[in-house]
């Protein structure tokens, strides 16, 4: 078991990474005998892991309850949140309870916000079970739900007391979800760490086939990179925005197609290529480095061209509605070079169109 | 205009108190020209004050939207919260918006929680319009909504950027609500400030008849006392619990009668007497001081005996369900003497019964 720490002074917390660690009671510190816990999961994940987690906690001497919310992004709502509150109140959970999020990013975000707001805040423990949630959403304290009029519009910054990552839980994850998670993995290399990008080029096939050793190293490296960014900028006033490479383009794709068609990571993959292409047009990234990124994404079985029939005209208005638009100015993350990103608010919209077109089928 | 400050380091904020100050644009700092604001109110309060507030803000150059939630404690819900989010999204409010809570404690608590959670936190300004909200709920950052299974079970600690208290807004408030607010005023004297208690004994009639000068002094003193407690203990780990004098008994009354029958302040009035009586039984408060408290409450037109037909047997189980029960131990606020309170977790339940009985009709 490896440990990475998120250094937030009095709210410092560990991320524990290992294979089959959900079956070991010792993984669950600071939980201890006598603690009351509420596991929040969904039917898909519960089927595979709820018994394992409950058993470990029971052996530790915890009093365990659980509640399932329906599976799917469309259930990341205030209604699901309320389901959790009802379960907590029915089982008489007080301020001293701990909420455990067992699942992907959806469960993590909803359960995290429940922990932030139940009785104005109870302890939270994250057990992410998708690659995306292991390398991204479970670390850093962003929690929340969607509103009919916008994604992630309601929420809180709320840090867990620990994150437990069992890389073996990815064995049951649909392959397409694994690939989508690899998009975020590649993102870390591209924005922050050239050496890690090099490593990914050498080991991407091992990751695609879920080799335990490589997988654990990869998760550890991503968590460390995210932990460092979060420690520097908890509430996204600055540096944390770099993590949004490809996301403004990607959100346009997700919105245009309607949620559920392309996965988030798939949209981000194409979005990163657009950002890379734009960076090249601006004279930063070399043509060759754009190509390296494209090749790595393709080897991770990710799309590298815009969805059929979606044109630059479709992108721009949707991109302007992004949360990261400040005072009407499009704010984009671009690449100085591989391993170094920056934020810009003055991007020539003609160049943005060109970059989009370069990554489109007809190009 | 008087100013009291809540000293929370980098989140320090002013409470401005005066008569007819809602009509003056200068009252609304830090709001300034160009700011986008969303006023949250209810139809009852909006009828009296929405135009005044909107006009002042328009003169300042703000872009003003408003949304009304239904009037009443039964609408302090996630649904009302969602109404506010919908209005914010429909009017395209971003992270740089300010939510203004214009109303009593219900509006303040719901709008406050909306500000805490909209896009993970936007600026909040409180304009309390009931005596209770002016001396209590608008200061200190507790926000939230009720759940069908429990009051105030969902929420956040979230501080406003300013509180604006127009004592003249109490002119339209139903008298019974004024009296209920006086229960909390008397509470401050009893737990924290004997000199203020003396002052209240001299001026209670002026307060009952809403004399502007005395009213403003009274609000100022209460805000100062609450601000001091909050600065010492923002998240109720210690001292802040003293503010709950009478509340555990009071909640039992509210729950037994069903919400809407007795007002919160009325239940707290009787609850404070029970706590005072128990303090006397434990050898702390003198018989005469219990009597001073009883007399002051009666002069404020507040009830001083338990509701008809409610017995000690009704109280105890309901009191045990209070949020302040820690690990099965009843936690009560009692009086050492007038002006000094303390928290105890070992109260003999026989004495608790006696105190309840002493404050019951048949006694
Ligand atoms: N909080 C943050 O910082 C942050 C960051 C990125 C994304 N997110 C959010 O995360 C969400 C996406 O997360 P996601 O990609 O994990 O999606 P997800 O939670 O919907 O999980 C994807 C699917 O995999 C299933 N699943 C999860 N673990 C499994 C396992 N081990 N075996 C089999 N099936 C499993 C889920 O039930 C679901 O059907 C979005 O709502 C996004 O907004 C949040
Ligand atoms: N956040 C805190 O720290 C805190 C502290 C104490 C109480 N509270 C909460 O406050 C709520 C009670 O607040 P409240 O007593 O102000 O009740 P309230 O908000 O329901 O107001 C009482 C009534 O007066 C009306 N009203 C308000 N201002 C008026 C005015 N100026 N003129 C005419 N009518 C007016 C309201 O519409 C309502 O009908 C409860 O939900 C309680 O939980 C919160
Ligand atoms: Zn992402
Ligand atoms: Zn009260």
Short mmCIF file of N, CA, C and O in Angstrom, two decimals, chain A residues 78 81-82 85-86 89-90 95-96 113 116-121 142-144 147 149-150 152-157 236 323, chain B residues 78 81-82 85-86 89-90 95 113 116-121 142-144 147 149-150 152-157 236 323 327:
data_model
loop_
_atom_site.label_atom_id
_atom_site.label_comp_id
_atom_site.label_asym_id
_atom_site.label_seq_id
_atom_site.Cartn_x
_atom_site.Cartn_y
_atom_site.Cartn_z
N UNK A 78 -30.49 16.99 -6.51
CA UNK A 78 -30.94 17.26 -5.13
C UNK A 78 -31.81 16.12 -4.63
O UNK A 78 -31.82 15.83 -3.43
N UNK A 81 -29.61 13.50 -3.27
CA UNK A 81 -29.08 14.05 -2.03
C UNK A 81 -30.07 13.81 -0.90
O UNK A 81 -29.73 13.37 0.20
N UNK A 82 -31.33 14.09 -1.20
CA UNK A 82 -32.37 13.96 -0.18
C UNK A 82 -32.55 12.50 0.25
O UNK A 82 -32.83 12.22 1.41
N UNK A 85 -30.06 11.97 2.92
CA UNK A 85 -30.45 12.59 4.19
C UNK A 85 -31.53 11.75 4.89
O UNK A 85 -31.50 11.56 6.10
N UNK A 86 -32.48 11.26 4.10
CA UNK A 86 -33.56 10.45 4.68
C UNK A 86 -32.97 9.21 5.34
O UNK A 86 -33.33 8.87 6.48
N UNK A 89 -31.24 10.16 8.60
CA UNK A 89 -32.15 10.50 9.70
C UNK A 89 -32.92 9.28 10.18
O UNK A 89 -33.12 9.10 11.38
N UNK A 90 -33.32 8.43 9.25
CA UNK A 90 -34.05 7.23 9.66
C UNK A 90 -33.18 6.33 10.53
O UNK A 90 -33.67 5.70 11.46
N UNK A 95 -24.10 14.13 14.30
CA UNK A 95 -22.96 14.87 13.77
C UNK A 95 -21.68 14.06 13.76
O UNK A 95 -20.71 14.44 13.10
N UNK A 96 -21.67 12.98 14.52
CA UNK A 96 -20.45 12.19 14.64
C UNK A 96 -20.42 11.03 13.65
O UNK A 96 -19.58 10.14 13.74
N UNK A 113 -21.22 16.01 -1.19
CA UNK A 113 -22.05 17.18 -0.87
C UNK A 113 -22.99 16.86 0.29
O UNK A 113 -23.27 17.72 1.13
N UNK A 116 -20.97 17.36 3.28
CA UNK A 116 -20.74 18.79 3.53
C UNK A 116 -21.95 19.44 4.18
O UNK A 116 -21.81 20.37 4.97
N UNK A 117 -23.15 18.95 3.88
CA UNK A 117 -24.34 19.68 4.33
C UNK A 117 -25.18 18.96 5.37
O UNK A 117 -26.05 19.59 5.98
N UNK A 118 -24.94 17.68 5.64
CA UNK A 118 -25.73 17.01 6.69
C UNK A 118 -25.34 17.59 8.04
O UNK A 118 -24.16 17.56 8.42
N UNK A 119 -26.30 18.15 8.72
CA UNK A 119 -26.06 18.80 10.01
C UNK A 119 -24.87 19.77 9.93
O UNK A 119 -24.10 19.90 10.87
N UNK A 120 -24.78 20.45 8.81
CA UNK A 120 -23.72 21.42 8.50
C UNK A 120 -22.32 20.82 8.44
O UNK A 120 -21.33 21.53 8.64
N UNK A 121 -22.26 19.51 8.15
CA UNK A 121 -20.93 18.94 7.92
C UNK A 121 -20.58 17.76 8.80
O UNK A 121 -20.46 17.91 10.01
N UNK A 142 -13.94 18.95 -4.39
CA UNK A 142 -15.11 19.49 -5.09
C UNK A 142 -16.25 18.49 -4.98
O UNK A 142 -16.09 17.32 -5.33
N UNK A 143 -17.39 18.95 -4.49
CA UNK A 143 -18.55 18.07 -4.36
C UNK A 143 -19.74 18.80 -4.94
O UNK A 143 -19.70 20.02 -5.10
N UNK A 144 -20.81 18.07 -5.26
CA UNK A 144 -22.00 18.78 -5.72
C UNK A 144 -22.92 17.97 -6.58
O UNK A 144 -22.68 16.78 -6.84
N UNK A 147 -28.05 20.78 -11.76
CA UNK A 147 -29.38 21.40 -11.81
C UNK A 147 -29.89 21.19 -13.22
O UNK A 147 -29.09 21.06 -14.15
N UNK A 149 -30.78 23.12 -15.25
CA UNK A 149 -30.27 24.14 -16.16
C UNK A 149 -28.74 24.20 -16.23
O UNK A 149 -28.19 25.08 -16.90
N UNK A 150 -28.05 23.29 -15.55
CA UNK A 150 -26.59 23.34 -15.65
C UNK A 150 -25.90 22.29 -14.80
O UNK A 150 -26.35 21.98 -13.70
N UNK A 152 -23.15 20.57 -12.37
CA UNK A 152 -22.30 20.94 -11.23
C UNK A 152 -22.54 22.35 -10.72
O UNK A 152 -21.62 23.03 -10.29
N UNK A 153 -23.79 22.80 -10.76
CA UNK A 153 -24.09 24.18 -10.39
C UNK A 153 -24.28 24.36 -8.88
O UNK A 153 -24.30 25.48 -8.37
N UNK A 154 -24.47 23.26 -8.16
CA UNK A 154 -24.79 23.32 -6.74
C UNK A 154 -23.78 22.46 -6.00
O UNK A 154 -23.61 21.30 -6.35
N UNK A 155 -23.13 23.01 -4.99
CA UNK A 155 -22.16 22.17 -4.29
C UNK A 155 -21.35 22.91 -3.26
O UNK A 155 -21.68 24.02 -2.85
N UNK A 156 -20.28 22.27 -2.85
CA UNK A 156 -19.42 22.84 -1.81
C UNK A 156 -18.00 22.34 -2.02
O UNK A 156 -17.79 21.31 -2.64
N UNK A 157 -17.04 23.09 -1.51
CA UNK A 157 -15.69 22.57 -1.36
C UNK A 157 -15.67 21.84 -0.03
O UNK A 157 -15.93 22.45 1.02
N UNK A 236 -9.67 26.98 -6.37
CA UNK A 236 -9.56 27.37 -7.78
C UNK A 236 -9.58 28.87 -8.01
O UNK A 236 -10.40 29.39 -8.76
N UNK A 323 -18.72 27.62 -17.32
CA UNK A 323 -18.60 28.29 -16.03
C UNK A 323 -17.33 29.13 -15.96
O UNK A 323 -17.22 30.06 -15.19
N UNK B 78 -35.52 21.95 0.57
CA UNK B 78 -34.69 21.83 -0.64
C UNK B 78 -35.44 22.34 -1.87
O UNK B 78 -34.84 22.87 -2.79
N UNK B 81 -35.01 25.99 -2.05
CA UNK B 81 -33.62 26.20 -2.44
C UNK B 81 -33.50 26.09 -3.97
O UNK B 81 -32.88 26.92 -4.63
N UNK B 82 -34.14 25.08 -4.51
CA UNK B 82 -34.06 24.84 -5.94
C UNK B 82 -34.72 25.97 -6.74
O UNK B 82 -34.26 26.33 -7.82
N UNK B 85 -32.06 28.51 -7.13
CA UNK B 85 -31.06 28.13 -8.13
C UNK B 85 -31.62 28.33 -9.54
O UNK B 85 -30.92 28.80 -10.43
N UNK B 86 -32.87 27.95 -9.74
CA UNK B 86 -33.48 28.11 -11.06
C UNK B 86 -33.48 29.59 -11.47
O UNK B 86 -33.09 29.94 -12.59
N UNK B 89 -29.97 30.68 -12.42
CA UNK B 89 -29.50 30.17 -13.71
C UNK B 89 -30.27 30.81 -14.86
O UNK B 89 -29.68 31.13 -15.90
N UNK B 90 -31.57 30.99 -14.67
CA UNK B 90 -32.35 31.61 -15.74
C UNK B 90 -31.86 33.03 -16.02
O UNK B 90 -31.86 33.47 -17.16
N UNK B 95 -20.47 33.17 -10.79
CA UNK B 95 -19.83 33.12 -9.47
C UNK B 95 -19.67 34.49 -8.84
O UNK B 95 -19.39 34.61 -7.65
N UNK B 113 -28.13 29.44 2.60
CA UNK B 113 -27.63 28.13 2.13
C UNK B 113 -27.52 28.14 0.60
O UNK B 113 -26.60 27.52 0.04
N UNK B 116 -24.28 29.67 -0.09
CA UNK B 116 -23.19 28.76 0.25
C UNK B 116 -22.96 27.73 -0.83
O UNK B 116 -21.84 27.30 -1.07
N UNK B 117 -24.03 27.33 -1.53
CA UNK B 117 -23.89 26.19 -2.43
C UNK B 117 -24.03 26.53 -3.92
O UNK B 117 -23.69 25.69 -4.75
N UNK B 118 -24.49 27.72 -4.28
CA UNK B 118 -24.57 28.05 -5.71
C UNK B 118 -23.15 28.18 -6.27
O UNK B 118 -22.34 28.97 -5.79
N UNK B 119 -22.85 27.36 -7.25
CA UNK B 119 -21.52 27.32 -7.85
C UNK B 119 -20.42 27.23 -6.78
O UNK B 119 -19.38 27.87 -6.90
N UNK B 120 -20.71 26.47 -5.73
CA UNK B 120 -19.82 26.26 -4.57
C UNK B 120 -19.53 27.52 -3.78
O UNK B 120 -18.51 27.63 -3.10
N UNK B 121 -20.46 28.51 -3.84
CA UNK B 121 -20.30 29.66 -2.96
C UNK B 121 -20.24 31.00 -3.66
O UNK B 121 -19.31 31.28 -4.39
N UNK B 142 -24.94 30.52 10.40
CA UNK B 142 -25.65 29.25 10.27
C UNK B 142 -26.72 29.40 9.20
O UNK B 142 -27.55 30.32 9.25
N UNK B 143 -26.70 28.51 8.21
CA UNK B 143 -27.69 28.57 7.15
C UNK B 143 -28.22 27.16 6.96
O UNK B 143 -27.59 26.20 7.38
N UNK B 144 -29.38 27.03 6.30
CA UNK B 144 -29.85 25.68 6.03
C UNK B 144 -31.34 25.56 5.83
O UNK B 144 -32.07 26.55 5.84
N UNK B 147 -35.57 19.09 6.87
CA UNK B 147 -35.89 17.83 6.19
C UNK B 147 -37.20 17.35 6.80
O UNK B 147 -37.51 17.68 7.94
N UNK B 149 -37.86 14.82 8.15
CA UNK B 149 -37.62 14.10 9.40
C UNK B 149 -36.89 14.91 10.47
O UNK B 149 -36.58 14.37 11.54
N UNK B 150 -36.64 16.19 10.21
CA UNK B 150 -35.95 16.95 11.25
C UNK B 150 -35.67 18.39 10.84
O UNK B 150 -35.34 18.65 9.68
N UNK B 152 -33.71 21.92 10.44
CA UNK B 152 -32.34 22.42 10.29
C UNK B 152 -31.31 21.31 10.12
O UNK B 152 -30.18 21.43 10.60
N UNK B 153 -31.69 20.24 9.45
CA UNK B 153 -30.79 19.09 9.35
C UNK B 153 -29.81 19.22 8.20
O UNK B 153 -28.83 18.47 8.11
N UNK B 154 -30.06 20.17 7.28
CA UNK B 154 -29.24 20.29 6.07
C UNK B 154 -28.75 21.72 5.97
O UNK B 154 -29.58 22.64 6.04
N UNK B 155 -27.47 21.93 5.85
CA UNK B 155 -27.03 23.32 5.75
C UNK B 155 -25.53 23.47 5.73
O UNK B 155 -24.78 22.52 5.51
N UNK B 156 -25.11 24.71 5.98
CA UNK B 156 -23.69 25.02 5.95
C UNK B 156 -23.41 26.17 6.91
O UNK B 156 -24.31 26.94 7.23
N UNK B 157 -22.16 26.27 7.36
CA UNK B 157 -21.71 27.50 8.00
C UNK B 157 -21.26 28.41 6.88
O UNK B 157 -20.34 28.06 6.14
N UNK B 236 -19.46 26.26 16.62
CA UNK B 236 -20.11 25.64 17.78
C UNK B 236 -19.40 24.40 18.31
O UNK B 236 -19.99 23.33 18.43
N UNK B 323 -30.66 17.70 18.63
CA UNK B 323 -29.36 17.59 17.95
C UNK B 323 -28.22 17.70 18.95
O UNK B 323 -27.12 17.24 18.72
N UNK B 327 -23.86 11.34 22.22
CA UNK B 327 -23.69 9.96 22.68
C UNK B 327 -24.71 9.60 23.76
O UNK B 327 -24.37 9.08 24.82
#
